[in-house]
Amino acid sequence: MKDQTPASTRAYDEMVDAHGTVRPHYRAFERWLSEQSAEEMVTRRLEADINFRRVGITFSVAGDEAGTERLIPFDLIPRVIPASDWRILDAGLKQRVRALNRFIHDIYHDHDIVRAGKISAAQIFTNAQYRPEMQDIDVAEDIYCHVAGIDVVRAGAGEFYVLEDNLRVPSGVSYMLENRKMSMRLMPEAFSRIKVEPVAHYPDLLLDNLRECAPRGSDDPVVVVLTPGMYNSAYFEHAFLAQQMGVELVEGRDLFVDRNTVYMRTTHGPQRVDVIYRRLDDDFLDPLAFRGDSVLGVPGLLSVYRAGRVTLANAIGTGIADDKSIYLGVPDMIRFYLGEEPILNNVPTWQCARPDELSYVLANMHELVVKEVHGAGGYGMLVGPASTQAELEAFKRRVRANPSNYIAQPTLALSTVPTYVESGIAPRHVDLRPYVLCGKEINTVPGGLCRVALREGSLVVNSSQGGGTKDTWVLEDESC
Amino acid sequence: MLSRTADNLFWMCRYLERAENTARMLEVNLQMSLLPQDNQTRDNSWRAILRLSELEQAFDTEYSSTTPRDVLHFMVRDPANPSSIYTCLRAARENARSVRGSLTTDLWETHNFTWLELQRLLAEGKPERHPGEFFEWVKFRSQVARGVTEGTMMADESMCFQRLGINLERADNTARLLDVKFHEQAQGEAQAQGELNLSRTEQVQSAPSRHSAHSEFYRWSAILGSVSALENYRKVYRDVITADRVAELLILRADMPRSLLACVLAVSADLKRIANADSAETERRAGKLAAELQFGRIESILEDGLHPFLDRFLKQINDLGNRISQDFLVPLSA
Amino acid sequence: MKHAITHTTHYRYSLPVNYTIQLLRMTPRQDAHQRVLKWRIDTPGDLQPLLDAFGNVTHTLTLTEPHDAIHLKVSGQVDVQPLHDGQIRNEDSRLPVAAFCVPTRLTQSDDSIRAFCADSTPNGVQRPADVLTLAQTIQARVAYVPGTTDVTTMASEVLQQGRGVCQDHTHLFLACAHSLGLPARYVSGYLYTEAEHAASHAWCDIWLDGHGWISVDVTNGQFASDRHCRLAVARDYDSASPVRGVRTGGGVESMDVKVHVDVIAQ
């Protein structure tokens, strides 16, 4: 097995190159920042804090009676991305999501990719995320994944890798939108000097797409956002998006099925619902089809869905395509369905399910990042270089016990962006989650949610484990 | 709008109004208990509070005697009492939280602050140490919420449901207050008469003693005060306080904001604004009730008996509340 | 064999129900060896037919006016051909058989089930005869005793208790099949029987390479035959049950079921 570790393991700094020179796309911001006094920046950062809390952009801590809510720290220094980089990302992301949608359609229709031997039947059909109930359901515009969040990182030499696809209920876009509003409010002068691609049209774009994907025959489609309720940690985002799109925010109990139609209970009587942007996992959607104990869903929803009389965004069963084991097959999907070479690469990955790869992983675990195939949120993961000998041994035992549940990737030195820390400004690792919206056309919103690991040296950017966020500035393409 | 949202707004307002009226009532009782009276009368008036909210049984299972301290504890802080000020303010805030997205920031912060302040006041024993101040505070918070609502919330359908909550509760609470207090008053008078009889030194038919005349005045003032109607009474009647005029003011005067008629007229008007395919019968019943009050005469009401009148009224208000839940909101049986 | 079937279900509620929705799987399948001659469903409210992903003929019943009772009646005639060793010929399912390798909570195997399986069929299950062996071992091991289990009883519990009814036998068989990596599915339907057993019944299909689906009645320790009329297939009872519903209100529910299966002269 040839060595796949990237050439340089030193982190790529987004702002400053190896010689200490500010990169061209950061120069304007750097100049503006140097003109600000330290006090001004402190004031701005405090104001951001207060305002985020006031607006209520928080993660609620489940089960807390007093309702204390945690702020996700926002760092004022944006991640700036040059237009040329974004052009590549944009094309690559659209290509990837297009292929993924084709894949999901195939899995729930003729299984061509399995027949062609590109992916094994067992990998797909015995996967916990595969939903047999979806077989032969036709969805509007053949779109399964209306909203995708693709996690992208930049590694040592400056190349981009796709870390993970999130195709079920990807969240975080409200932070992207609020971060931009906050930045514009606190640094208006910077924005007047620097031409940054806007992002505020996301809710409009989403609403348009959702309406385009309404069932046939609905001439003024009614869209709703389905939320598990205010005790869900992402409730703020559900309410935010509903409000921005101007649609109702509903819970399962506000909806009911009758005459092969989904209705919403209103003060004017039942109102027909055409499109449900659901922020609820598949398992909880319909107690007559999935978990019988779920009170969050709508009994009978699957039947109406199968009959083509309601659209669910994202579709049921998209989880089959964002599983870590399926991730490995995405480049093949791009080739198989689109006949193209992937523009964006996967992170090199070893599958412990394969014996020779398992040996490599066990032998080199101290240099690798090992992840559970079925896991989320950064838990069930080992970062080799940051682990003690004891931790390594314990993890090796777990891997040996259940090899097919683990994959390993090289420790990518994620790129860094200067960030405010205790002692001033220092580089911190970042990733990027651009959002891809699919309707009759595929669109991206320039940038995405930039997550930053606030602890020095930490590569873990998840908000639930001490990460923060930044605004992402994609510069306008001057070349056109 | 979503039925559930309207339901939350409705109950948010109903519970806050209930808390305010409970505070008003407790305040009245407190004032009246300072009057010279015998223990029996004092006892009766505290039990009357419990009877008013149909809570006598619930109270008796938890407490062994009817001391003012216990009644106050039960009516102010006890979470087991579904009508205690604590329970009502908690419910109001919970309903507000459920529809936070539908409230202006000002209104949400008002409800939230009321709840947080309540915790603080309870913790430092305010209701026990300065009950009058505490009840004033509760009244004030309710009035502030109404002011903020009127000043900031969109005057649309959601406002109708909020007003319905307030007015149904207000009508219900005022009717109960009248029922109990008039009964109490009658009881007191009968007792006074009985005492006079026993003493055999005064004439039975003549005017009640100076002592009881004053106490009657204070009692009626307190009742009027509890619905902030003392000055209004003077403005309308410019004369001594009499029972039938108190009843008339609080039942039949449309311009008296807390009267039964004013509340029912408001309910009727809002029902018209939100009418849907199912609400015609409810609208009719509200209209009929309003007409009965509008064209009623206090003399006939008193002749037929105030208690039967108020009893019937309470049933009708309760019926309207149930029907509104069924027609627009989340049905109570669900 | 021509089956004449009548199946009535009565629900009664102590309080009014505001809303009922029920997913019915009470219409026999059109399989290769089974043909529905005539069939009708009588219910109050609205009924919406739908063919689900498993090829089952389902109906969604909704009642939106207050009610305190529901009467369902299905009746009709089905022609079922005999099977050789339970083999269902050429079933044209769009679902890949691999999808039936996945256990559910009810059909999850554990060490005791794996051990039991190894004991019963040490060389695995490769031929129809093995299928019968496994079925009969379960039949012997789990006595047919109604009232000791319910619809939430898992396969491992069934094995431990050693008692159950047809759905328990079936869940245990499915757990065994899955532990061997074999696709298997739950079949709900009617059984024509002269015995006093309920005519509503459950059995399994198991997929063997080279043989296709083999249908076996675990409770009776034999291959399925023309006495078995198939209503629905799925991964377990939950997704194959004749009625699965949700209601708002109603208080206490009581249910009364009568199933009658007769054979008509050819």
PDB file of N, CA and C in Angstrom, chain A residues 49 52-53 56-62 64 67-73 175 233 236 379 462-468:
ATOM      1  N   ASP A  49     -20.883  39.308  21.151  1.00  0.00           N
ATOM      2  CA  ASP A  49     -21.318  38.414  22.202  1.00  0.00           C
ATOM      3  C   ASP A  49     -22.719  38.777  22.702  1.00  0.00           C
ATOM      4  N   PHE A  52     -25.454  38.287  19.929  1.00  0.00           N
ATOM      5  CA  PHE A  52     -25.806  36.903  19.662  1.00  0.00           C
ATOM      6  C   PHE A  52     -26.719  36.373  20.760  1.00  0.00           C
ATOM      7  N   ARG A  53     -26.392  36.767  21.998  1.00  0.00           N
ATOM      8  CA  ARG A  53     -27.197  36.288  23.106  1.00  0.00           C
ATOM      9  C   ARG A  53     -28.608  36.872  23.036  1.00  0.00           C
ATOM     10  N   GLY A  56     -30.692  35.345  20.513  1.00  0.00           N
ATOM     11  CA  GLY A  56     -31.008  33.980  20.914  1.00  0.00           C
ATOM     12  C   GLY A  56     -30.360  32.932  20.057  1.00  0.00           C
ATOM     13  N   ILE A  57     -29.220  33.284  19.434  1.00  0.00           N
ATOM     14  CA  ILE A  57     -28.533  32.304  18.598  1.00  0.00           C
ATOM     15  C   ILE A  57     -27.691  31.439  19.505  1.00  0.00           C
ATOM     16  N   THR A  58     -28.332  30.467  20.085  1.00  0.00           N
ATOM     17  CA  THR A  58     -27.627  29.666  21.065  1.00  0.00           C
ATOM     18  C   THR A  58     -27.978  28.211  20.878  1.00  0.00           C
ATOM     19  N   PHE A  59     -27.189  27.396  21.483  1.00  0.00           N
ATOM     20  CA  PHE A  59     -27.477  25.980  21.574  1.00  0.00           C
ATOM     21  C   PHE A  59     -28.177  25.793  22.903  1.00  0.00           C
ATOM     22  N   SER A  60     -29.385  25.323  22.921  1.00  0.00           N
ATOM     23  CA  SER A  60     -29.996  25.130  24.232  1.00  0.00           C
ATOM     24  C   SER A  60     -29.506  23.815  24.797  1.00  0.00           C
ATOM     25  N   VAL A  61     -29.267  23.862  26.085  1.00  0.00           N
ATOM     26  CA  VAL A  61     -28.811  22.653  26.746  1.00  0.00           C
ATOM     27  C   VAL A  61     -30.044  21.839  27.115  1.00  0.00           C
ATOM     28  N   ALA A  62     -30.135  20.652  26.567  1.00  0.00           N
ATOM     29  CA  ALA A  62     -31.339  19.852  26.724  1.00  0.00           C
ATOM     30  C   ALA A  62     -31.645  19.602  28.194  1.00  0.00           C
ATOM     31  N   ASP A  64     -32.616  21.599  30.510  1.00  0.00           N
ATOM     32  CA  ASP A  64     -32.283  22.616  31.509  1.00  0.00           C
ATOM     33  C   ASP A  64     -33.531  23.439  31.819  1.00  0.00           C
ATOM     34  N   GLY A  67     -33.433  27.012  31.376  1.00  0.00           N
ATOM     35  CA  GLY A  67     -33.243  27.358  29.975  1.00  0.00           C
ATOM     36  C   GLY A  67     -31.936  28.049  29.672  1.00  0.00           C
ATOM     37  N   THR A  68     -30.900  27.691  30.403  1.00  0.00           N
ATOM     38  CA  THR A  68     -29.617  28.340  30.076  1.00  0.00           C
ATOM     39  C   THR A  68     -29.194  27.877  28.701  1.00  0.00           C
ATOM     40  N   GLU A  69     -28.686  28.821  27.982  1.00  0.00           N
ATOM     41  CA  GLU A  69     -28.319  28.503  26.617  1.00  0.00           C
ATOM     42  C   GLU A  69     -26.863  28.866  26.418  1.00  0.00           C
ATOM     43  N   ARG A  70     -26.210  28.037  25.675  1.00  0.00           N
ATOM     44  CA  ARG A  70     -24.785  28.247  25.445  1.00  0.00           C
ATOM     45  C   ARG A  70     -24.571  28.971  24.149  1.00  0.00           C
ATOM     46  N   LEU A  71     -23.655  29.931  24.177  1.00  0.00           N
ATOM     47  CA  LEU A  71     -23.291  30.624  22.958  1.00  0.00           C
ATOM     48  C   LEU A  71     -22.241  29.814  22.241  1.00  0.00           C
ATOM     49  N   ILE A  72     -22.329  29.778  20.907  1.00  0.00           N
ATOM     50  CA  ILE A  72     -21.206  29.215  20.182  1.00  0.00           C
ATOM     51  C   ILE A  72     -20.299  30.390  19.858  1.00  0.00           C
ATOM     52  N   PRO A  73     -19.077  30.341  20.347  1.00  0.00           N
ATOM     53  CA  PRO A  73     -18.193  31.506  20.193  1.00  0.00           C
ATOM     54  C   PRO A  73     -18.009  31.891  18.736  1.00  0.00           C
ATOM     55  N   TYR A 175     -26.016  29.908  11.477  1.00  0.00           N
ATOM     56  CA  TYR A 175     -24.805  30.556  11.977  1.00  0.00           C
ATOM     57  C   TYR A 175     -24.106  31.290  10.857  1.00  0.00           C
ATOM     58  N   SER A 233     -31.723  20.880  20.245  1.00  0.00           N
ATOM     59  CA  SER A 233     -30.606  21.820  20.344  1.00  0.00           C
ATOM     60  C   SER A 233     -30.492  22.747  19.147  1.00  0.00           C
ATOM     61  N   PHE A 236     -33.262  26.887  17.389  1.00  0.00           N
ATOM     62  CA  PHE A 236     -33.094  28.257  16.910  1.00  0.00           C
ATOM     63  C   PHE A 236     -33.068  28.294  15.389  1.00  0.00           C
ATOM     64  N   TYR A 379     -17.329  12.181  18.258  1.00  0.00           N
ATOM     65  CA  TYR A 379     -17.087  11.178  19.295  1.00  0.00           C
ATOM     66  C   TYR A 379     -16.675   9.864  18.643  1.00  0.00           C
ATOM     67  N   ASN A 462     -16.027  20.625  16.113  1.00  0.00           N
ATOM     68  CA  ASN A 462     -17.443  20.541  16.457  1.00  0.00           C
ATOM     69  C   ASN A 462     -17.830  21.459  17.594  1.00  0.00           C
ATOM     70  N   SER A 463     -18.969  22.140  17.397  1.00  0.00           N
ATOM     71  CA  SER A 463     -19.424  23.086  18.407  1.00  0.00           C
ATOM     72  C   SER A 463     -19.705  22.408  19.731  1.00  0.00           C
ATOM     73  N   SER A 464     -20.169  21.144  19.666  1.00  0.00           N
ATOM     74  CA  SER A 464     -20.489  20.488  20.920  1.00  0.00           C
ATOM     75  C   SER A 464     -19.240  20.124  21.696  1.00  0.00           C
ATOM     76  N   GLN A 465     -18.086  20.304  21.089  1.00  0.00           N
ATOM     77  CA  GLN A 465     -16.853  20.002  21.791  1.00  0.00           C
ATOM     78  C   GLN A 465     -15.915  21.196  21.815  1.00  0.00           C
ATOM     79  N   GLY A 466     -16.444  22.362  21.993  1.00  0.00           N
ATOM     80  CA  GLY A 466     -15.604  23.532  22.218  1.00  0.00           C
ATOM     81  C   GLY A 466     -15.130  24.233  20.975  1.00  0.00           C
ATOM     82  N   GLY A 467     -15.845  24.056  19.865  1.00  0.00           N
ATOM     83  CA  GLY A 467     -15.437  24.787  18.681  1.00  0.00           C
ATOM     84  C   GLY A 467     -16.149  26.124  18.587  1.00  0.00           C
ATOM     85  N   GLY A 468     -15.695  26.967  17.684  1.00  0.00           N
ATOM     86  CA  GLY A 468     -16.342  28.250  17.440  1.00  0.00           C
ATOM     87  C   GLY A 468     -16.591  28.395  15.948  1.00  0.00           C
TER      88      GLY A 468
END
